[in-house]
XYZ file of C-alpha atoms in Angstrom:
764
model
C 63.295 13.631 -7.093
C 61.097 13.235 -3.953
C 58.764 15.921 -5.296
C 58.481 14.128 -8.636
C 57.690 10.805 -6.930
C 55.093 12.496 -4.711
C 53.393 14.048 -7.766
C 53.318 10.668 -9.524
C 51.811 8.987 -6.444
C 49.139 11.712 -6.194
C 48.320 11.424 -9.892
C 48.048 7.636 -9.668
C 45.827 7.946 -6.594
C 43.560 10.451 -8.337
C 43.481 8.241 -11.422
C 42.483 5.271 -9.249
C 39.748 7.303 -7.544
C 38.535 8.454 -10.945
C 38.365 4.895 -12.221
C 36.467 3.834 -9.101
C 34.008 6.669 -9.534
C 33.538 5.941 -13.226
C 32.812 2.270 -12.532
C 30.358 2.876 -9.692
C 27.058 1.140 -10.322
C 24.286 3.690 -10.587
C 22.142 1.697 -8.159
C 24.814 2.168 -5.524
C 24.107 5.896 -5.534
C 20.599 5.102 -4.298
C 20.046 5.494 -0.555
C 16.566 4.218 0.430
C 17.003 5.683 3.930
C 16.652 9.223 2.552
C 13.306 10.530 3.758
C 12.805 7.960 6.530
C 13.316 10.595 9.248
C 11.197 13.744 9.803
C 11.793 16.468 7.222
C 14.386 18.979 8.294
C 13.845 21.657 5.636
C 12.736 25.180 6.529
C 9.550 25.099 4.466
C 8.496 21.747 5.896
C 8.784 23.175 9.397
C 6.888 26.301 8.333
C 3.990 24.754 6.410
C 3.774 21.071 7.300
C 1.425 19.597 9.854
C 1.599 16.203 11.583
C 2.410 13.405 9.175
C 3.014 16.001 6.423
C 6.413 16.567 8.031
C 7.446 13.011 7.218
C 8.293 11.860 3.712
C 6.616 8.575 4.759
C 9.007 6.506 2.651
C 10.548 3.288 3.935
C 13.753 1.502 2.862
C 12.194 -0.833 0.320
C 14.010 -3.775 -1.176
C 11.979 -4.243 -4.313
C 11.768 -4.227 -8.075
C 10.154 -1.239 -9.808
C 6.348 -1.356 -9.309
C 6.533 -4.658 -7.399
C 3.514 -6.455 -6.000
C 5.150 -6.665 -2.567
C 7.929 -4.537 -1.118
C 10.241 -5.684 1.679
C 11.198 -3.462 4.585
C 12.372 -3.635 8.186
C 9.434 -3.044 10.518
C 9.551 -0.723 13.527
C 5.756 -0.221 13.713
C 3.598 -3.352 13.781
C 0.300 -1.801 12.716
C -1.532 -1.219 9.433
C -3.114 1.962 10.833
C -3.610 4.926 8.474
C -0.657 7.325 8.256
C 1.740 5.052 10.164
C 4.514 3.731 7.936
C 6.144 0.357 8.698
C 9.563 1.935 9.409
C 10.826 5.195 10.886
C 14.532 5.960 11.111
C 14.275 7.462 14.592
C 12.748 4.279 16.059
C 15.152 2.075 17.997
C 13.421 -1.333 17.893
C 12.883 -3.673 14.934
C 10.064 -6.170 15.549
C 10.082 -7.844 12.162
C 10.648 -7.683 8.420
C 7.544 -6.933 6.420
C 6.214 -7.978 3.068
C 4.492 -4.629 2.644
C 1.864 -2.963 0.464
C 2.386 0.456 2.004
C 1.916 3.226 -0.561
C 5.368 4.779 -0.425
C 5.421 8.345 0.834
C 1.730 8.397 1.698
C -0.698 8.915 4.546
C -2.948 5.975 3.769
C -2.622 2.420 5.126
C -0.659 -0.728 4.637
C -2.851 -3.682 3.740
C -2.673 -7.432 3.257
C 0.842 -7.410 4.692
C 2.777 -10.088 6.578
C 5.817 -10.009 8.842
C 8.652 -12.424 9.597
C 10.948 -12.163 12.623
C 13.903 -14.285 13.816
C 14.683 -14.715 17.520
C 17.195 -16.860 19.380
C 17.005 -18.455 22.808
C 13.530 -18.293 24.333
C 10.594 -18.292 21.909
C 8.874 -14.881 21.977
C 6.130 -14.574 19.373
C 4.154 -11.491 20.380
C 4.992 -8.517 18.152
C 4.848 -6.297 21.225
C 7.461 -8.331 23.132
C 9.824 -9.789 20.527
C 11.512 -6.651 19.177
C 15.256 -6.142 19.113
C 17.424 -3.084 19.398
C 19.589 -2.259 16.412
C 22.159 0.279 15.363
C 22.190 2.280 12.133
C 25.934 1.626 12.086
C 25.070 -2.036 11.508
C 22.363 -1.339 8.936
C 22.882 -1.320 5.174
C 20.112 -0.288 2.810
C 20.057 -0.561 -0.992
C 17.221 -1.262 -3.449
C 18.515 -4.827 -3.864
C 19.595 -5.739 -0.317
C 18.805 -4.694 3.224
C 21.054 -5.983 6.002
C 20.864 -5.330 9.741
C 22.216 -6.859 12.937
C 19.649 -7.562 15.656
C 21.566 -6.740 18.823
C 19.268 -8.489 21.313
C 19.494 -11.823 19.494
C 22.872 -11.603 17.741
C 21.244 -12.328 14.390
C 22.295 -10.931 11.037
C 19.269 -10.459 8.758
C 19.485 -9.992 4.987
C 16.667 -9.358 2.493
C 16.413 -9.333 -1.275
C 13.417 -9.660 -3.592
C 11.751 -10.342 -6.923
C 8.596 -8.777 -8.363
C 6.221 -10.846 -6.188
C 8.512 -12.595 -3.711
C 10.984 -11.946 -0.958
C 14.063 -13.853 0.086
C 15.502 -13.596 3.575
C 18.575 -15.074 5.203
C 19.090 -15.186 8.950
C 22.541 -15.935 10.343
C 22.508 -16.919 14.035
C 25.581 -16.129 16.116
C 24.209 -17.950 19.157
C 24.163 -21.760 19.031
C 21.054 -23.533 20.269
C 17.387 -22.741 19.732
C 16.533 -20.422 16.840
C 12.991 -19.456 15.937
C 11.445 -17.814 12.907
C 8.003 -16.297 13.428
C 5.479 -15.266 10.775
C 2.247 -13.356 11.183
C -0.370 -11.548 9.079
C -0.625 -7.937 10.253
C -4.353 -7.703 10.883
C -5.410 -4.838 13.138
C -8.937 -6.279 12.993
C -8.014 -9.612 14.579
C -8.584 -11.496 11.352
C -6.447 -13.669 9.154
C -5.089 -17.184 8.988
C -1.799 -18.998 9.450
C -0.994 -22.673 8.927
C 2.210 -24.663 9.391
C 2.807 -27.274 6.687
C 5.567 -29.233 8.421
C 6.124 -31.847 5.731
C 6.600 -29.116 3.104
C 8.755 -26.875 5.304
C 6.202 -24.108 4.723
C 4.191 -21.627 6.727
C 1.277 -20.095 4.844
C -1.407 -17.550 5.586
C -3.446 -14.565 4.592
C -4.468 -11.132 5.847
C -7.903 -9.774 4.763
C -7.864 -6.279 3.271
C -10.152 -3.559 4.602
C -11.097 -0.306 2.903
C -10.647 3.207 4.192
C -12.152 6.451 2.876
C -15.273 5.107 1.131
C -16.649 2.059 2.923
C -14.323 2.623 5.859
C -13.567 -0.673 7.599
C -15.484 -2.804 5.125
C -13.743 -5.799 3.566
C -12.285 -5.030 0.152
C -13.058 -8.504 -1.194
C -9.529 -9.908 -1.231
C -6.578 -10.707 1.030
C -2.823 -10.608 0.998
C -1.665 -14.238 0.788
C 1.782 -15.643 1.547
C 3.715 -18.905 1.351
C 7.019 -19.016 3.268
C 9.290 -21.906 2.322
C 12.311 -22.756 4.501
C 15.537 -24.342 3.285
C 15.699 -26.958 6.046
C 13.388 -29.136 8.124
C 11.728 -27.819 11.269
C 12.897 -29.206 14.612
C 9.663 -27.965 16.112
C 6.799 -25.715 15.107
C 3.487 -24.300 16.229
C 1.078 -21.385 16.156
C 0.439 -18.581 18.595
C -1.932 -15.885 19.735
C -0.013 -13.056 21.342
C 1.995 -14.578 24.174
C 0.060 -17.875 24.103
C 2.077 -20.508 22.225
C 0.461 -23.708 20.928
C 3.330 -26.064 20.129
C 2.710 -28.614 17.361
C -0.672 -27.044 16.482
C -0.833 -26.394 12.769
C -3.447 -23.703 12.158
C -5.034 -20.626 13.712
C -7.475 -18.053 12.382
C -9.394 -14.865 13.188
C -7.927 -13.886 16.557
C -5.780 -10.896 17.511
C -1.983 -11.131 17.035
C -1.962 -14.601 15.476
C 0.795 -16.377 13.612
C 2.983 -19.429 13.221
C 6.584 -20.303 13.958
C 9.319 -22.791 13.184
C 12.089 -23.776 15.595
C 15.574 -24.956 14.628
C 18.617 -26.157 16.523
C 21.533 -24.263 14.991
C 25.287 -24.074 15.260
C 26.980 -20.730 15.786
C 27.224 -18.952 12.447
C 24.560 -21.109 10.801
C 22.181 -19.475 8.314
C 18.567 -20.305 7.557
C 16.998 -19.146 4.308
C 13.328 -18.350 3.725
C 11.648 -17.755 0.379
C 8.264 -15.992 0.549
C 5.794 -15.913 -2.317
C 2.934 -13.420 -2.167
C -0.331 -12.961 -4.035
C -3.640 -11.113 -3.818
C -5.491 -14.086 -5.336
C -4.892 -17.177 -3.194
C -2.347 -19.203 -1.240
C -1.953 -21.458 -4.266
C -1.161 -18.465 -6.486
C 1.363 -17.248 -3.918
C 3.036 -20.658 -4.179
C 2.970 -20.448 -7.980
C 4.583 -17.007 -7.828
C 7.264 -18.402 -5.536
C 7.972 -21.309 -7.897
C 7.972 -19.035 -10.955
C 10.335 -16.391 -9.558
C 12.566 -18.133 -6.999
C 12.785 -21.809 -7.976
C 16.342 -23.197 -7.678
C 17.828 -19.746 -6.944
C 20.079 -18.916 -4.029
C 20.253 -15.606 -2.201
C 23.220 -14.290 -4.149
C 21.562 -15.022 -7.503
C 18.364 -13.207 -6.565
C 20.295 -10.283 -5.144
C 22.441 -10.011 -8.290
C 19.377 -10.168 -10.548
C 17.613 -7.444 -8.547
C 20.695 -5.257 -8.655
C 20.905 -5.771 -12.422
C 17.212 -4.885 -12.793
C 17.704 -1.555 -11.048
C 20.937 -0.897 -12.893
C 19.189 -1.356 -16.243
C 16.352 0.984 -15.292
C 18.590 3.678 -13.819
C 20.942 3.489 -16.805
C 18.206 4.964 -18.955
C 19.324 8.284 -17.505
C 23.081 8.732 -17.141
C 24.350 11.947 -15.618
C 27.858 13.376 -15.635
C 29.356 16.124 -13.530
C 28.348 17.027 -10.023
C 29.314 15.502 -6.715
C 28.550 12.094 -5.273
C 25.871 13.831 -3.194
C 24.265 15.232 -6.353
C 24.135 11.769 -7.901
C 22.845 10.243 -4.678
C 19.982 12.737 -4.593
C 19.189 12.197 -8.274
C 19.253 8.404 -8.417
C 17.472 8.060 -5.079
C 14.756 10.338 -6.461
C 14.524 8.169 -9.580
C 14.265 5.037 -7.400
C 11.492 6.605 -5.297
C 9.695 7.613 -8.510
C 9.479 4.012 -9.704
C 7.859 2.277 -6.726
C 4.191 2.811 -7.642
C 1.613 2.017 -8.890
C 1.712 -1.598 -7.720
C 1.496 -4.762 -9.816
C -1.565 -6.730 -8.665
C -1.573 -9.633 -11.113
C 0.227 -12.918 -10.525
C 3.093 -14.299 -12.590
C 0.590 -16.165 -14.792
C -1.592 -13.044 -15.258
C -4.275 -13.993 -12.710
C -5.923 -11.162 -10.775
C -9.171 -10.400 -8.990
C -11.534 -7.936 -10.623
C -11.801 -4.357 -9.428
C -14.123 -3.272 -6.628
C -14.871 -6.424 -4.701
C -12.924 -9.103 -6.556
C -15.974 -11.065 -7.647
C -14.281 -12.424 -10.787
C -10.921 -14.090 -11.358
C -9.508 -12.516 -14.511
C -6.333 -12.844 -16.534
C -4.260 -10.001 -17.929
C -3.040 -11.990 -20.914
C 0.630 -11.415 -20.234
C 0.381 -7.776 -19.183
C 0.864 -6.476 -15.660
C -2.329 -5.246 -14.003
C -1.730 -2.342 -11.593
C -3.390 -0.913 -8.485
C -2.638 1.839 -5.934
C -2.799 4.947 -8.092
C -2.243 8.009 -5.913
C -3.835 10.102 -8.630
C -3.998 13.482 -6.886
C -0.214 13.344 -6.822
C 1.231 11.253 -9.605
C -0.602 12.738 -12.604
C 1.605 15.813 -12.215
C 5.097 14.404 -12.842
C 5.257 10.650 -12.124
C 3.145 9.424 -15.035
C 4.627 11.999 -17.441
C 8.026 10.622 -16.397
C 6.839 7.081 -17.171
C 5.513 8.263 -20.548
C 8.990 9.542 -21.308
C 11.175 6.752 -19.903
C 8.981 3.629 -19.883
C 5.972 4.122 -22.144
C 5.160 0.402 -22.341
C 4.798 0.133 -18.553
C 2.684 3.284 -18.451
C 0.493 1.935 -21.239
C -0.231 -1.112 -19.054
C -1.014 1.207 -16.160
C -3.505 3.072 -18.330
C -5.000 -0.227 -19.495
C -5.411 -1.141 -15.816
C -7.324 2.071 -15.100
C -9.633 1.497 -18.051
C -10.104 -2.135 -17.022
C -11.284 -0.911 -13.620
C -13.887 1.234 -15.369
C -15.159 -1.768 -17.345
C -15.411 -3.909 -14.210
C -16.911 -1.256 -11.942
C -18.851 0.706 -14.606
C -17.281 4.000 -13.526
C -13.817 5.386 -14.122
C -12.143 5.499 -10.693
C -11.018 8.741 -9.049
C -8.295 7.572 -6.644
C -8.148 3.760 -6.933
C -6.331 2.112 -4.045
C -6.421 -1.435 -2.592
C -8.191 -2.374 -5.839
C -11.244 -0.377 -4.730
C -13.048 2.854 -5.512
C -12.214 5.753 -3.237
C -12.607 9.489 -3.491
C -9.785 10.025 -1.040
C -8.565 13.213 -2.676
C -10.169 15.815 -4.902
C -10.217 16.144 -8.680
C -10.725 13.570 -11.434
C -7.132 13.103 -12.465
C -7.392 9.611 -13.898
C -8.867 11.517 -16.851
C -5.859 13.824 -16.999
C -3.437 10.902 -16.774
C -5.202 9.042 -19.563
C -5.269 12.245 -21.621
C -1.530 12.743 -21.224
C -0.860 9.180 -22.381
C -3.309 9.547 -25.266
C -1.990 12.872 -26.548
C 1.560 11.495 -26.392
C 0.432 8.439 -28.402
C 1.240 6.013 -25.597
C -2.294 4.570 -25.751
C -5.331 4.568 -28.000
C -8.679 5.069 -26.277
C -11.491 3.217 -28.008
C -15.151 4.205 -28.180
C -16.243 2.162 -25.163
C -13.390 3.461 -23.018
C -14.009 7.054 -24.072
C -17.583 6.832 -22.845
C -16.363 6.114 -19.323
C -14.375 9.368 -19.375
C -17.373 11.315 -20.662
C -19.570 9.662 -18.052
C -17.313 10.856 -15.214
C -17.359 14.404 -16.541
C -21.099 14.688 -17.172
C -22.972 12.227 -14.927
C -23.493 11.416 -11.262
C -24.471 7.861 -10.231
C -28.243 7.467 -10.001
C -27.721 5.025 -7.137
C -26.685 6.983 -4.044
C -24.851 3.969 -2.603
C -22.611 3.898 -5.660
C -21.844 7.587 -5.208
C -21.209 7.169 -1.488
C -18.818 4.305 -2.230
C -16.623 6.464 -4.444
C -18.036 6.333 -7.956
C -18.256 9.585 -9.908
C -16.973 13.091 -9.254
C -17.774 14.626 -5.907
C -20.077 17.681 -6.103
C -20.425 17.391 -9.879
C -24.085 18.512 -9.836
C -23.348 21.865 -8.213
C -20.224 22.310 -10.331
C -22.295 21.881 -13.513
C -25.068 24.135 -12.216
C -22.943 27.090 -11.091
C -19.658 26.600 -12.934
C -18.008 26.248 -9.526
C -18.640 24.344 -6.316
C -20.413 26.771 -3.970
C -19.724 26.844 -0.260
C -23.199 25.503 0.473
C -22.131 22.161 -1.003
C -20.184 20.601 1.855
C -19.229 17.498 -0.165
C -20.171 15.166 2.671
C -19.694 11.882 0.774
C -15.939 12.271 0.647
C -12.969 11.861 2.942
C -11.916 15.431 2.128
C -15.043 17.461 2.777
C -15.643 21.056 1.649
C -12.536 22.250 -0.276
C -14.906 23.759 -2.836
C -12.479 26.225 -4.426
C -9.758 23.620 -4.893
C -12.288 21.213 -6.427
C -13.411 23.877 -8.882
C -9.856 24.595 -9.982
C -8.963 20.933 -10.391
C -12.155 20.042 -12.257
C -11.494 22.917 -14.657
C -8.107 21.411 -15.441
C -9.527 17.893 -15.795
C -12.170 19.243 -18.190
C -9.427 20.832 -20.246
C -7.499 17.539 -20.367
C -10.596 15.675 -21.496
C -11.182 18.280 -24.210
C -7.791 17.283 -25.664
C -9.021 13.715 -26.103
C -12.358 14.920 -27.505
C -10.569 17.054 -30.099
C -8.290 14.173 -31.037
C -11.387 12.048 -31.599
C -13.170 14.819 -33.532
C -15.874 14.936 -30.868
C -16.362 18.663 -31.285
C -19.626 18.736 -29.338
C -18.048 17.611 -26.073
C -14.784 19.408 -26.814
C -16.534 22.771 -27.064
C -18.415 22.335 -23.799
C -15.352 21.050 -21.971
C -13.257 23.971 -23.186
C -15.848 26.345 -21.766
C -15.734 24.473 -18.466
C -11.946 24.693 -18.522
C -12.419 28.426 -17.820
C -14.434 27.797 -14.644
C -11.428 28.724 -12.537
C -12.391 32.343 -13.198
C -15.559 31.974 -11.097
C -13.602 31.514 -7.850
C -11.044 34.225 -8.529
C -11.568 37.501 -6.637
C -9.990 40.394 -8.537
C -10.211 42.580 -5.436
C -7.993 40.113 -3.593
C -5.895 38.985 -6.597
C -6.551 35.524 -5.175
C -9.031 32.676 -5.231
C -11.721 32.818 -2.564
C -14.721 30.796 -1.405
C -17.984 31.698 -3.128
C -21.642 31.149 -2.246
C -24.338 30.027 -4.664
C -25.654 33.609 -4.936
C -22.285 34.716 -6.325
C -21.016 36.519 -3.242
C -17.573 35.796 -1.841
C -17.186 34.571 1.716
C -16.092 37.093 4.357
C -14.045 34.293 5.915
C -10.820 34.970 4.092
C -7.107 35.205 4.751
C -4.961 34.464 1.739
C -2.064 33.435 3.991
C -3.937 30.929 6.158
C -5.501 27.528 5.552
C -9.185 27.772 4.728
C -11.827 25.005 4.690
C -12.501 25.597 0.985
C -8.840 24.962 0.076
C -7.169 21.546 0.044
C -4.132 21.268 2.308
C -2.998 24.830 1.793
C -3.815 28.530 1.641
C -5.878 30.447 -0.942
C -2.757 32.131 -2.255
C -1.005 28.802 -2.758
C -3.953 27.476 -4.780
C -4.379 30.665 -6.841
C -1.619 29.483 -9.171
C -3.336 26.198 -9.982
C -4.443 26.919 -13.542
C -1.882 24.736 -15.362
C -3.703 24.847 -18.697
C -4.305 28.607 -18.871
C -1.613 30.631 -17.164
C -2.240 33.428 -19.659
C -5.876 33.530 -18.610
C -4.829 33.833 -14.975
C -2.385 36.524 -16.016
C -5.225 38.528 -17.572
C -7.252 38.241 -14.361
C -4.307 39.708 -12.473
C -3.984 42.659 -14.850
C -1.374 41.421 -17.307
C 2.047 39.842 -17.279
C 3.719 42.656 -15.296
C 1.188 42.437 -12.460
C 1.273 38.646 -12.656
C 5.060 38.623 -12.272
C 4.902 41.072 -9.367
C 2.286 38.932 -7.628
C 4.454 35.874 -8.182
C 7.451 37.742 -6.736
C 5.460 38.737 -3.641
C 4.195 35.193 -3.223
C 7.729 33.829 -3.054
C 9.079 36.699 -0.980
C 6.353 36.083 1.615
C 7.515 32.482 2.090
C 4.186 31.092 0.868
C 5.692 28.562 -1.505
C 5.595 25.135 0.109
C 7.328 22.435 -1.837
C 6.254 19.698 0.555
C 2.765 19.439 -0.951
C 1.799 18.818 -4.548
C -0.634 21.626 -5.544
C 2.230 24.074 -5.886
C 4.692 21.922 -7.786
C 4.102 23.825 -11.032
C 4.506 27.297 -9.455
C 8.321 27.617 -9.797
C 7.995 27.217 -13.584
C 5.398 29.954 -14.122
C 7.887 32.762 -14.743
C 8.429 31.256 -18.202
C 4.857 32.256 -19.068
C 5.373 35.944 -18.246
C 8.695 36.447 -20.014
C 11.024 36.067 -17.016
C 12.396 32.528 -17.388
C 15.617 33.379 -15.562
C 13.582 33.568 -12.330
C 12.352 30.014 -12.903
C 15.947 28.931 -13.397
C 17.001 30.528 -10.103
C 13.995 29.297 -8.160
C 14.195 25.688 -9.290
C 17.919 25.662 -8.444
C 17.157 26.974 -4.971
C 14.407 24.420 -4.335
C 16.651 21.564 -5.416
C 19.272 22.801 -2.986
C 17.185 23.537 0.110
C 14.236 21.136 -0.184
C 16.210 17.975 -0.967
C 19.357 16.606 0.580
C 21.110 13.280 0.970
C 20.311 12.927 4.672
C 17.611 10.826 6.291
C 15.396 13.945 6.566
C 16.094 14.881 2.982
C 12.537 15.098 1.617
C 10.425 18.109 2.574
C 7.030 16.404 2.830
C 5.104 13.257 1.916
C 6.710 11.746 -1.177
C 3.199 10.635 -2.204
C 3.902 7.575 -4.348
C 6.990 9.259 -5.803
C 5.600 12.605 -7.014
C 7.973 14.645 -4.839
C 10.861 12.612 -6.208
C 9.650 12.750 -9.818
C 9.633 16.562 -9.515
C 13.320 16.419 -8.604
C 14.142 14.099 -11.500
C 12.552 16.470 -14.004
C 14.148 19.520 -12.367
C 17.578 17.919 -12.587
C 16.996 17.127 -16.261
C 16.059 20.770 -16.767
C 12.363 20.700 -17.734
C 8.955 19.965 -16.180
C 5.441 18.959 -17.403
C 3.434 21.886 -16.026
C 0.232 20.911 -17.860
C -0.117 17.154 -18.444
C -2.159 16.489 -21.615
C -0.192 19.283 -23.303
C 2.859 17.587 -24.876
C 5.271 20.226 -23.617
C 7.846 20.626 -20.864
C 8.722 24.019 -19.398
C 12.489 24.579 -19.360
C 14.261 25.384 -16.104
C 17.806 24.391 -17.052
C 19.785 21.154 -16.450
C 21.735 20.537 -13.249
C 24.331 18.166 -14.616
C 27.009 18.930 -17.204
C 25.919 16.087 -19.441
C 22.833 13.875 -19.406
C 22.152 10.897 -21.650
C 18.538 9.677 -21.828
C 17.434 6.500 -23.580
C 14.004 7.085 -25.143
C 12.739 3.932 -26.863
C 16.224 3.076 -28.133
C 16.757 6.668 -29.246
C 19.459 8.588 -27.416
C 18.889 12.155 -26.293
C 21.981 13.999 -25.118
C 21.656 17.133 -22.987
C 24.850 19.128 -22.585
C 25.148 22.001 -20.129
C 28.815 22.559 -19.196
C 29.135 24.163 -15.788
C 25.577 23.396 -14.700
C 26.695 21.067 -11.932
C 29.080 23.661 -10.484
C 26.609 26.490 -10.043
C 26.114 27.908 -13.525
C 22.337 27.694 -13.398
C 21.305 30.463 -15.814
C 20.655 29.654 -19.454
C 22.542 31.957 -21.824
C 21.620 30.274 -25.107
C 20.410 26.918 -26.376
C 20.619 24.729 -29.460
C 18.573 21.724 -30.517
C 20.396 19.483 -32.974
C 22.688 22.323 -33.952
C 19.984 24.944 -34.492
C 19.491 27.975 -32.262
C 16.644 27.280 -29.854
C 14.867 30.229 -28.231
C 11.673 28.620 -26.899
C 11.525 28.290 -23.131
C 9.701 24.967 -23.428
C 10.350 21.644 -25.158
C 7.995 19.601 -27.311
C 7.557 15.980 -26.252
C 7.744 14.646 -29.802
C 10.912 16.616 -30.526
C 12.572 14.912 -27.548
C 11.547 11.480 -28.819
C 13.513 12.117 -32.017
C 16.684 12.152 -29.927
C 19.795 14.051 -30.881
C 21.489 16.762 -28.884
C 20.116 19.580 -26.763
C 22.858 22.047 -25.851
C 22.699 24.754 -23.200
C 25.237 27.479 -22.681
C 25.093 28.107 -18.950
C 26.256 31.097 -16.927
C 26.422 32.493 -13.415
C 24.271 35.530 -14.195
C 20.865 35.727 -15.911
C 20.429 36.283 -19.617
C 17.221 38.327 -19.557
C 16.753 38.065 -23.310
C 16.682 34.290 -23.815
C 13.224 32.702 -24.052
C 11.287 35.883 -23.338
C 9.462 36.566 -26.619
C 5.708 35.897 -26.742
C 6.140 33.243 -29.403
C 8.713 31.425 -27.244
C 6.421 30.833 -24.278
C 4.554 27.646 -23.335
C 0.985 26.777 -24.224
C -1.957 28.542 -22.594
C -5.600 27.981 -23.491
C -6.259 31.724 -23.772
C -3.483 32.050 -26.360
C -4.665 29.113 -28.484
């Protein structure tokens, strides 16, 4: 009898746990603290350098693609490559309305910070910080809560698209102070206390880096902070100098304003903060539009519901809580950028200097495109899951071209930069065009052609980031020779990597030309798409620097970083021919030699997942008839390069690209060559996946995948045997069911036939 009762109790307990698991909100699997500590993976330690060993993400409370993101602040600077928050720091000195490009090594800009203190008034960011414990810290996409030990203050944050909402609960009775400051490293900015309106307002001028380093970008980050009770006192400050009852201060180092309150123990003070890149008045309008008459709990619930709706587009079954935490955190990180720049009424400042006030007409206008990274997987993911948002992003890029007269290369802080190499705005537009997300009209098409064929006649325009770097020598030789040092760029030299990336961009543009029946440009661009061959050394089975006379440089070690390679080794960049893997295969002597070279590359430990140029490499076995090796390799990378700990990302997340790679890998396919509407299959990692694609449901079934059966045995698409080792984008959009029979050992026959392999230009 006792045994029977015990069994019943166990069954009821398990049933209860099952119900709890089934009802878990997907957003509650997201842990924004993942990646906030230095990477702890083997490959990150082997290949990473300096800031490359940090994911550079921060625990954002935010909507997808928000104008302003809200984070605790442990570093008070906007200096390049220093994120606002690091997990290993022990002092919080504020809570920031941030425009940090998540996962990057760029700069925050136009940001502001708010900090509560109790007791004595301490305004200086250097002096006012408080210790905190991670045991008293809770981080979700919709709420961040922490206890400030030095002041006995509980701080809570939630947010809307353009606004933040904070609540400070003071344990100590008596004087409580709330301090606000623009985070200007240049000693600029403005703060004013509007006592009768219970507001503190201000702005922080934005400065460029890369092109025009240090110059003003032509706009500021504006804020309006509205308090839910009257001030008992107020003032402004500069550093440790406090000016009580003064109402304004501008253009000095470490400036800001404060409000003082007399509080009872346990009393809370709420602050609503509207932000804008247009003006203080627009920041106030954004505040009124998004937070009017809402309390903290309402805003928090709405933000949670927003994330839940987005994440519910992809529902996964099977696997552990850790698996789901890794997946949904990756999806969250994928959806932080680019950034909405326009106000709630559509107002925004024009690109490259902000000389005009424009209106988007109801669409969101976006900035901060980390194009060297996100063209690979992030924007293809948006094309799949949220095509309308990506269409607006593409409209934003084309709008920048119309306002600045050149298609941008790497547009950040609403300015031209040539921070990284390549011309991947073209590739991103091509991917959206080929997948019918956007239509490119005649005027817009000319901007793409202009980037590919012209260099600015005005040297100042070129120096400031317009046009492709080193285009003249690329057109003359078919590659960028070592003599061209590419001086007007943040990344100088890197000639081989530039050649490879331009060849791919030319291919992507040829896809648009063909779609438009522009055969003249298509033919020339297709020839240029083969330029990768000029920097390939058959003697070395590797790319290598080349002089203008055609000779290869003697300075060569395929295993070491070289000045003509971007952030990697020649061997790592050899595999960057996404559009023509078959052509690369021929250079290496055929598919057998290609596969052996690929084997040796991985066996030597050269693959580094922590940087983007190699993200397509694990999928290349599909092209040489050995897809089971892709299946094994992707499974291994997902296991060892990502985890659910605070060091769980193996390198800079770079605006979500690292995370978007994981999302695709978990789904079981990856866009190796954006602008080709195909995804290379690697095999799902959940037993069942449901994806909402424009109100069409796609079901992916792979029983056993989440428990280690990572080899594809057979596949069916809508009941029909499927032998191709890639998927067509338009087939996925039709919905239905994709079924995989998974196993623990490879099936070396599935997906190996020539006709079952992905697209390559040389096989066209």
